[in-house]
């Protein structure tokens, strides 16, 4: 049996796409290798949002090229956003690459490997005619599944390459989504995460044939028997409208957790980013969400060092972080991406300043997250068991409805819902002991 090994970089959408790539390869009769060294086909599903994944990919491809010199039959495939951004240029940059495909052309990988080798055509890009969700799936977590609701993005953030590599926004039809969720529930899935580049603008491009919006989709998924938890990512603050907030407040399965990217606390920088909201509008949205959804956990993304960011702009970002008090945050140093407007802007911030600001931001984020988690100590949390703890096999690991990782003692199987008494906390995790199982 020929075997493949897949390495994934980047976001949750890439994680979803990788599960579909695996499912498709396995449907062709390939097995999964436990390491790249044991594989006949190595696949890299890439990200190009920031510079770090590009650097890591270069190192991985260097190692793969060395193995290919020893074994010329090794097939090297590069997919995802970096491949789409580079297109045919990737074969000049990395001659060891056999095939490349963009995120909208995943099914074409089967054309190349399904016949036992590499065809004449080496790359396929820019098609965006297939939802990866239509492919077979290899789920990494039995009780959880990613569900793609849209692909592409219609926003024009000045720093972002996503619209160029994933195309204009296309929504899946609601019937197809609900049918997939229903089948997942029948297969034992208890938690789903709805995925889109701008998930809460889902459905607008389906008009006039279908008139719907994301709040209706949340309600339809909530009605599927067996689905206990619903999450979604990533929403854009400009499109977070009242019907979605009402659905979150009223649907039992929709979790009390939102990842709501702020990117900057400075309205001046937000305008330069073309985020189409101000600091004041963002903070008002947070207040509306918290008023409607008790015990809401908020996560965010923050970019440090965007072109033209002054110390005052950065101070405003720190102020928003202190005011909103996020439960978690992904913090990034601005990384210029070729083909974006921001990359050509004047007043690029020196690297040393970016790193110094990032350190100050991380300190504030971690302090607040530790304080927020400490507030949970002594309470009881509903936890979906994922398996053994990654740091101590004597403990179990799971997540709360608020998306906090919990390590705990007791006996339970992956996929069970249990009640955990919280006995301790750090900035990123809770720890405790099982109190009781949750009735199905």
Coordinates of C-alpha atoms in Angstrom, one line a residue:
X1 CA 0.0 0.0 0.0
X2 CA 1.2 3.5 -0.9
X3 CA 1.2 5.8 2.0
X4 CA 0.9 9.6 2.4
X5 CA 1.9 12.1 5.1
X6 CA 0.2 15.4 5.4
X7 CA 1.6 18.5 7.2
X8 CA -0.8 21.4 8.0
X9 CA 0.0 25.0 8.5
X10 CA -2.3 27.8 9.5
X11 CA -6.0 28.3 10.4
X12 CA -9.0 26.1 11.2
X13 CA -10.1 26.2 7.5
X14 CA -6.8 24.6 6.6
X15 CA -7.4 22.0 9.3
X16 CA -10.8 21.3 7.7
X17 CA -9.2 21.1 4.2
X18 CA -6.5 18.7 5.5
X19 CA -9.2 16.4 6.9
X20 CA -10.8 16.4 3.4
X21 CA -7.4 15.8 1.7
X22 CA -6.8 12.8 4.0
X23 CA -10.2 11.4 3.3
X24 CA -9.8 11.8 -0.4
X25 CA -6.4 10.1 -0.4
X26 CA -7.7 7.3 1.7
X27 CA -10.7 6.8 -0.6
X28 CA -8.1 6.2 -3.4
X29 CA -6.6 3.3 -1.3
X30 CA -3.6 5.2 0.3
X31 CA -2.8 4.7 3.9
X32 CA -1.5 7.3 6.4
X33 CA 2.1 7.1 7.3
X34 CA 3.1 8.0 10.9
X35 CA 6.1 10.1 9.7
X36 CA 7.3 11.9 6.5
X37 CA 10.2 9.5 6.3
X38 CA 7.8 6.5 5.8
X39 CA 5.6 8.1 3.2
X40 CA 5.5 7.7 -0.6
X41 CA 3.6 11.0 -1.0
X42 CA 4.2 14.0 1.2
X43 CA 1.6 16.8 1.2
X44 CA 2.0 20.2 2.6
X45 CA -1.2 22.2 3.2
X46 CA 0.1 25.7 3.5
X47 CA -0.7 29.1 4.9
X48 CA 0.7 32.4 3.7
X49 CA -1.0 34.9 6.1
X50 CA 2.3 35.6 7.9
X51 CA 6.0 35.1 7.2
X52 CA 6.6 32.4 9.8
X53 CA 4.7 29.6 8.0
X54 CA 6.5 30.5 4.7
X55 CA 9.9 30.0 6.5
X56 CA 8.8 26.7 8.1
X57 CA 7.6 25.4 4.7
X58 CA 10.9 26.3 3.1
X59 CA 12.7 24.2 5.7
X60 CA 10.3 21.3 5.3
X61 CA 10.6 21.3 1.5
X62 CA 14.4 21.3 1.9
X63 CA 14.2 18.1 3.9
X64 CA 11.7 16.6 1.5
X65 CA 14.0 17.5 -1.4
X66 CA 16.9 15.7 0.3
X67 CA 14.8 12.6 0.7
X68 CA 13.7 12.8 -2.9
X69 CA 17.3 12.8 -4.1
X70 CA 17.6 9.4 -2.3
X71 CA 14.2 8.2 -3.5
X72 CA 13.2 9.7 -6.8
X73 CA 9.8 8.0 -6.6
X74 CA 8.8 10.2 -3.7
X75 CA 6.0 12.6 -4.7
X76 CA 6.0 16.1 -3.1
X77 CA 2.7 18.0 -3.3
X78 CA 2.1 21.5 -2.0
X79 CA -1.4 22.8 -1.6
X80 CA -3.2 25.7 0.2
X81 CA -2.8 29.4 0.3
X82 CA 1.0 29.7 -0.3
X83 CA 0.7 27.5 -3.4
X84 CA -2.2 29.7 -4.7
X85 CA -0.2 32.8 -4.0
X86 CA 2.9 31.5 -5.8
X87 CA 1.2 29.4 -8.5
X88 CA 3.6 28.3 -11.2
X89 CA 6.4 30.2 -9.6
X90 CA 6.5 27.5 -6.9
X91 CA 8.2 25.1 -9.3
X92 CA 11.0 27.6 -9.9
X93 CA 11.4 28.3 -6.2
X94 CA 11.3 24.6 -5.3
X95 CA 12.2 22.3 -8.2
X96 CA 11.6 19.2 -6.0
X97 CA 7.9 19.9 -5.9
X98 CA 5.9 17.6 -8.2
X99 CA 2.4 19.0 -8.0
X100 CA 0.8 22.1 -6.5
X101 CA -2.8 23.1 -6.0
X102 CA -4.7 26.0 -4.5
X103 CA -7.4 25.7 -1.8
X104 CA -10.1 25.8 -4.4
X105 CA -8.6 23.0 -6.4
X106 CA -8.1 20.3 -3.7
X107 CA -10.0 17.6 -5.7
X108 CA -7.4 17.7 -8.5
X109 CA -4.9 16.2 -6.1
X110 CA -6.8 12.9 -6.7
X111 CA -6.2 13.3 -10.5
X112 CA -2.4 13.3 -9.9
X113 CA -2.0 10.6 -7.3
X114 CA -5.0 8.3 -8.1
X115 CA -3.3 6.9 -11.2
X116 CA -0.1 5.9 -9.4
X117 CA 2.0 8.9 -10.3
X118 CA 2.3 12.5 -11.5
X119 CA 0.5 13.6 -14.6
X120 CA 1.6 16.0 -17.3
X121 CA -0.2 18.9 -15.6
X122 CA 1.6 19.9 -12.5
X123 CA -0.5 22.7 -11.0
X124 CA -4.1 23.8 -10.7
X125 CA -5.0 27.2 -9.3
X126 CA -7.7 29.8 -9.1
X127 CA -10.6 27.4 -9.9
X128 CA -12.6 27.7 -6.6
X129 CA -15.4 25.5 -8.2
X130 CA -15.4 22.9 -5.4
X131 CA -16.2 23.1 -1.7
X132 CA -13.7 20.9 0.1
X133 CA -16.7 19.9 2.2
X134 CA -18.0 17.8 -0.7
X135 CA -15.0 15.4 -0.4
X136 CA -14.6 12.4 1.9
X137 CA -13.5 13.2 5.4
X138 CA -10.9 11.9 7.8
X139 CA -11.8 13.4 11.2
X140 CA -9.0 13.9 13.7
X141 CA -11.4 14.1 16.7
X142 CA -14.3 11.6 16.8
X143 CA -16.8 13.8 18.7
X144 CA -15.9 17.0 16.9
X145 CA -16.2 18.0 13.3
X146 CA -15.4 21.1 11.1
X147 CA -18.3 22.1 8.9
X148 CA -17.5 24.4 6.0
X149 CA -20.3 26.9 5.3
X150 CA -18.5 29.2 2.9
X151 CA -15.3 29.8 1.1
X152 CA -13.6 33.0 0.0
X153 CA -14.0 36.5 1.3
X154 CA -15.5 39.8 0.0
X155 CA -13.7 42.0 2.5
X156 CA -10.7 44.1 1.4
X157 CA -8.5 44.4 4.5
X158 CA -5.3 46.0 3.4
X159 CA -3.0 43.5 5.1
X160 CA -4.8 40.3 4.0
X161 CA -4.0 38.0 1.2
X162 CA -7.0 35.7 1.7
X163 CA -9.3 37.1 -0.9
X164 CA -6.5 36.8 -3.5
X165 CA -5.9 33.1 -2.7
X166 CA -9.4 31.8 -1.7
X167 CA -11.5 33.9 -4.1
X168 CA -14.8 35.7 -3.7
X169 CA -17.1 34.5 -1.0
X170 CA -19.3 31.6 -1.9
X171 CA -21.9 30.2 0.5
X172 CA -22.9 26.5 0.6
X173 CA -26.6 26.0 0.4
X174 CA -28.3 25.5 3.8
X175 CA -29.8 22.2 2.9
X176 CA -26.3 20.8 2.1
X177 CA -24.9 22.1 5.4
X178 CA -27.8 20.7 7.5
X179 CA -27.6 17.4 5.7
X180 CA -23.9 17.2 6.6
X181 CA -24.5 18.1 10.2
X182 CA -27.3 15.5 10.4
X183 CA -25.0 12.8 9.1
X184 CA -22.3 13.8 11.5
X185 CA -24.7 13.6 14.4
X186 CA -25.6 10.1 13.3
X187 CA -21.9 9.2 13.2
X188 CA -21.5 10.2 16.9
X189 CA -20.3 13.8 16.5
X190 CA -21.5 16.0 19.4
X191 CA -19.7 19.3 18.6
X192 CA -19.4 21.1 15.3
X193 CA -17.5 24.2 14.3
X194 CA -19.0 26.2 11.4
X195 CA -16.2 27.6 9.2
X196 CA -15.9 30.5 6.9
X197 CA -13.5 33.3 6.2
X198 CA -16.3 35.7 7.2
X199 CA -18.8 33.2 8.7
X200 CA -21.5 35.6 9.7
X201 CA -21.9 37.0 6.2
X202 CA -22.9 33.5 5.1
X203 CA -26.0 33.3 2.8
X204 CA -26.0 36.8 1.3
X205 CA -24.8 35.6 -2.1
X206 CA -27.5 32.9 -2.3
X207 CA -30.2 35.6 -2.9
X208 CA -32.6 35.8 -4.7
X209 CA -32.9 32.0 -5.0
X210 CA -32.6 31.6 -1.2
X211 CA -33.1 34.4 1.3
X212 CA -31.4 33.5 4.5
X213 CA -28.8 34.7 7.0
X214 CA -26.4 33.1 9.5
X215 CA -28.7 33.3 12.5
X216 CA -31.2 31.0 10.6
X217 CA -28.3 28.6 9.9
X218 CA -27.4 28.5 13.6
X219 CA -31.0 27.7 14.5
X220 CA -31.2 24.9 11.9
X221 CA -28.1 23.3 13.2
X222 CA -29.3 23.6 16.8
X223 CA -32.4 21.7 15.8
X224 CA -30.3 18.6 14.7
X225 CA -30.8 15.9 17.3
X226 CA -27.5 14.7 18.8
X227 CA -25.5 18.0 18.3
X228 CA -24.7 19.3 21.8
X229 CA -22.4 22.1 20.9
X230 CA -22.1 24.6 18.0
X231 CA -19.2 27.0 17.5
X232 CA -18.3 29.2 14.6
X233 CA -15.2 31.0 13.3
X234 CA -14.3 33.6 12.2
X235 CA -16.9 36.3 12.4
X236 CA -16.2 39.9 11.2
X237 CA -17.3 42.6 13.7
X238 CA -18.9 44.6 10.8
X239 CA -21.3 41.8 10.0
X240 CA -22.3 40.7 13.6
X241 CA -26.0 41.5 13.4
X242 CA -28.9 41.2 15.8
X243 CA -30.4 38.0 14.3
X244 CA -27.1 36.2 15.0
X245 CA -26.9 37.5 18.5
X246 CA -30.5 36.4 19.2
X247 CA -29.8 32.9 17.8
X248 CA -26.7 32.6 20.0
X249 CA -28.8 33.7 23.1
X250 CA -31.7 31.4 22.3
X251 CA -30.1 28.2 20.9
X252 CA -29.1 25.7 23.6
X253 CA -26.3 24.1 21.6
X254 CA -24.6 27.3 20.5
X255 CA -21.7 27.8 22.9
X256 CA -21.0 30.9 25.0
X257 CA -17.8 31.6 23.1
X258 CA -17.0 34.0 20.3
X259 CA -13.6 34.6 18.6
X260 CA -14.1 38.3 17.6
X261 CA -10.9 39.7 15.9
X262 CA -10.2 43.3 16.9
X263 CA -6.8 43.6 15.1
X264 CA -6.1 47.1 16.6
X265 CA -7.6 49.4 19.3
X266 CA -6.8 52.5 17.3
X267 CA -9.6 53.7 15.0
X268 CA -6.9 55.4 12.8
X269 CA -5.1 52.1 12.3
X270 CA -8.4 50.3 11.8
X271 CA -9.2 52.7 9.0
X272 CA -5.8 52.1 7.4
X273 CA -6.4 48.3 7.7
X274 CA -9.8 48.9 6.0
X275 CA -11.6 47.0 8.8
X276 CA -14.7 49.2 8.3
X277 CA -15.4 49.6 12.1
X278 CA -14.0 52.0 14.7
X279 CA -12.8 51.2 18.2
X280 CA -16.1 52.6 19.6
X281 CA -18.2 50.5 17.4
X282 CA -16.3 47.3 18.3
X283 CA -16.6 48.0 22.1
X284 CA -20.3 48.7 21.7
X285 CA -20.7 45.3 19.9
X286 CA -18.9 43.6 22.8
X287 CA -21.3 45.3 25.3
X288 CA -24.3 44.1 23.2
X289 CA -23.0 40.6 23.0
X290 CA -22.4 40.4 26.8
X291 CA -25.8 41.8 27.6
X292 CA -27.5 39.1 25.5
X293 CA -25.3 36.1 26.3
X294 CA -24.5 35.6 30.0
X295 CA -21.0 34.2 30.8
X296 CA -19.7 34.9 27.3
X297 CA -16.1 34.1 26.7
X298 CA -14.3 36.3 24.1
X299 CA -11.2 35.5 22.1
X300 CA -9.6 37.8 19.6
X301 CA -6.7 38.5 17.1
X302 CA -4.4 41.5 17.5
X303 CA -1.8 42.7 15.0
X304 CA 1.1 44.7 16.4
X305 CA 3.3 47.0 14.3
X306 CA 1.0 47.7 11.3
X307 CA 2.5 50.4 9.0
X308 CA 2.2 53.8 10.6
X309 CA 1.4 52.5 14.1
X310 CA 2.6 55.0 16.7
X311 CA 3.1 54.5 20.4
X312 CA -0.2 56.2 20.9
X313 CA -2.0 53.8 18.5
X314 CA -0.4 50.9 20.4
X315 CA -1.5 52.4 23.7
X316 CA -5.0 52.5 22.5
X317 CA -4.8 48.8 21.6
X318 CA -3.7 48.0 25.2
X319 CA -6.6 50.1 26.4
X320 CA -9.1 48.0 24.4
X321 CA -7.6 44.8 25.7
X322 CA -7.9 46.0 29.3
X323 CA -11.4 47.2 28.7
X324 CA -12.8 44.1 26.9
X325 CA -10.8 41.7 29.1
X326 CA -10.4 38.8 26.6
X327 CA -10.4 35.2 27.8
X328 CA -7.8 34.5 25.0
X329 CA -6.0 36.2 22.3
X330 CA -3.8 35.3 19.3
X331 CA -1.2 38.1 19.0
X332 CA 0.8 38.7 15.8
X333 CA 3.6 40.9 14.6
X334 CA 2.5 42.5 11.3
X335 CA 4.1 40.6 8.4
X336 CA 4.1 42.3 4.9
X337 CA 2.5 40.0 2.3
X338 CA 3.3 40.5 -1.4
X339 CA 0.3 41.7 -3.3
X340 CA -1.4 43.5 -0.4
X341 CA -1.8 47.3 -0.2
X342 CA -0.3 47.4 3.3
X343 CA 3.0 45.9 2.1
X344 CA 3.6 49.1 0.0
X345 CA 2.6 51.5 2.7
X346 CA 5.1 54.1 4.0
X347 CA 6.1 54.2 7.7
X348 CA 6.8 50.5 8.1
X349 CA 7.5 49.9 11.8
X350 CA 11.0 48.7 12.7
X351 CA 11.2 45.1 13.7
X352 CA 12.7 45.9 17.1
X353 CA 9.7 48.1 17.9
X354 CA 7.3 45.4 16.8
X355 CA 8.9 42.8 19.0
X356 CA 9.0 45.2 22.0
X357 CA 5.3 46.0 21.6
X358 CA 4.4 42.4 21.2
X359 CA 6.1 41.5 24.5
X360 CA 4.1 44.2 26.3
X361 CA 0.8 43.1 24.7
X362 CA 1.4 39.4 25.5
X363 CA 2.1 40.4 29.1
X364 CA -1.3 42.2 29.4
X365 CA -3.2 39.4 27.5
X366 CA -1.7 36.6 29.7
X367 CA -2.4 38.6 33.0
X368 CA -6.0 39.1 32.1
X369 CA -6.5 35.6 30.9
X370 CA -5.1 34.3 34.2
X371 CA -7.4 36.5 36.1
X372 CA -10.4 35.4 34.1
X373 CA -9.6 31.7 34.5
X374 CA -9.0 32.2 38.2
X375 CA -12.6 33.3 38.5
X376 CA -13.7 29.8 37.4
X377 CA -12.0 28.1 40.4
X378 CA -14.5 26.5 42.7
X379 CA -17.2 26.3 40.0
X380 CA -18.4 23.4 37.9
X381 CA -17.9 23.3 34.1
X382 CA -19.4 21.1 31.5
X383 CA -16.5 19.5 29.6
X384 CA -16.4 17.5 26.4
X385 CA -13.7 14.8 26.8
X386 CA -11.1 14.8 24.1
X387 CA -8.7 12.1 25.5
X388 CA -5.6 11.9 27.6
X389 CA -3.8 15.1 28.6
X390 CA -0.9 16.1 26.4
X391 CA 1.3 16.8 29.4
X392 CA 0.3 14.0 31.8
X393 CA -1.3 10.7 30.6
X394 CA -2.7 10.2 34.1
X395 CA -5.1 13.1 33.4
X396 CA -7.9 13.6 30.9
X397 CA -8.3 16.6 28.7
X398 CA -11.3 18.4 27.4
X399 CA -12.9 21.7 26.6
X400 CA -15.6 23.7 28.3
X401 CA -18.5 25.4 26.4
X402 CA -16.4 28.6 26.8
X403 CA -13.6 26.8 24.8
X404 CA -11.1 26.6 27.7
X405 CA -8.9 23.5 27.9
X406 CA -9.4 21.5 31.2
X407 CA -7.0 18.8 32.5
X408 CA -8.8 16.7 35.1
X409 CA -8.8 13.4 37.1
X410 CA -11.4 10.8 36.8
X411 CA -12.7 8.1 34.4
X412 CA -14.4 8.9 31.1
X413 CA -14.3 8.1 27.4
X414 CA -13.5 10.6 24.6
X415 CA -16.7 12.1 23.4
X416 CA -18.4 12.0 26.8
X417 CA -19.8 15.1 28.4
X418 CA -18.8 15.4 32.1
X419 CA -19.1 17.9 34.9
X420 CA -15.7 18.9 36.3
X421 CA -15.1 20.7 39.5
X422 CA -12.5 23.4 38.8
X423 CA -9.7 23.3 41.4
X424 CA -7.0 25.4 39.8
X425 CA -6.2 27.6 36.8
X426 CA -3.4 29.1 34.6
X427 CA -3.7 31.7 31.9
X428 CA -4.5 29.0 29.3
X429 CA -6.0 26.0 31.2
X430 CA -8.1 24.9 34.0
X431 CA -7.6 21.8 36.2
X432 CA -10.0 19.8 38.3
X433 CA -11.8 16.5 38.9
X434 CA -14.9 14.8 37.5
X435 CA -18.0 15.5 39.5
X436 CA -20.5 13.6 37.3
X437 CA -21.3 12.6 33.8
X438 CA -23.8 14.8 31.9
X439 CA -27.1 13.0 31.0
X440 CA -27.3 12.4 27.2

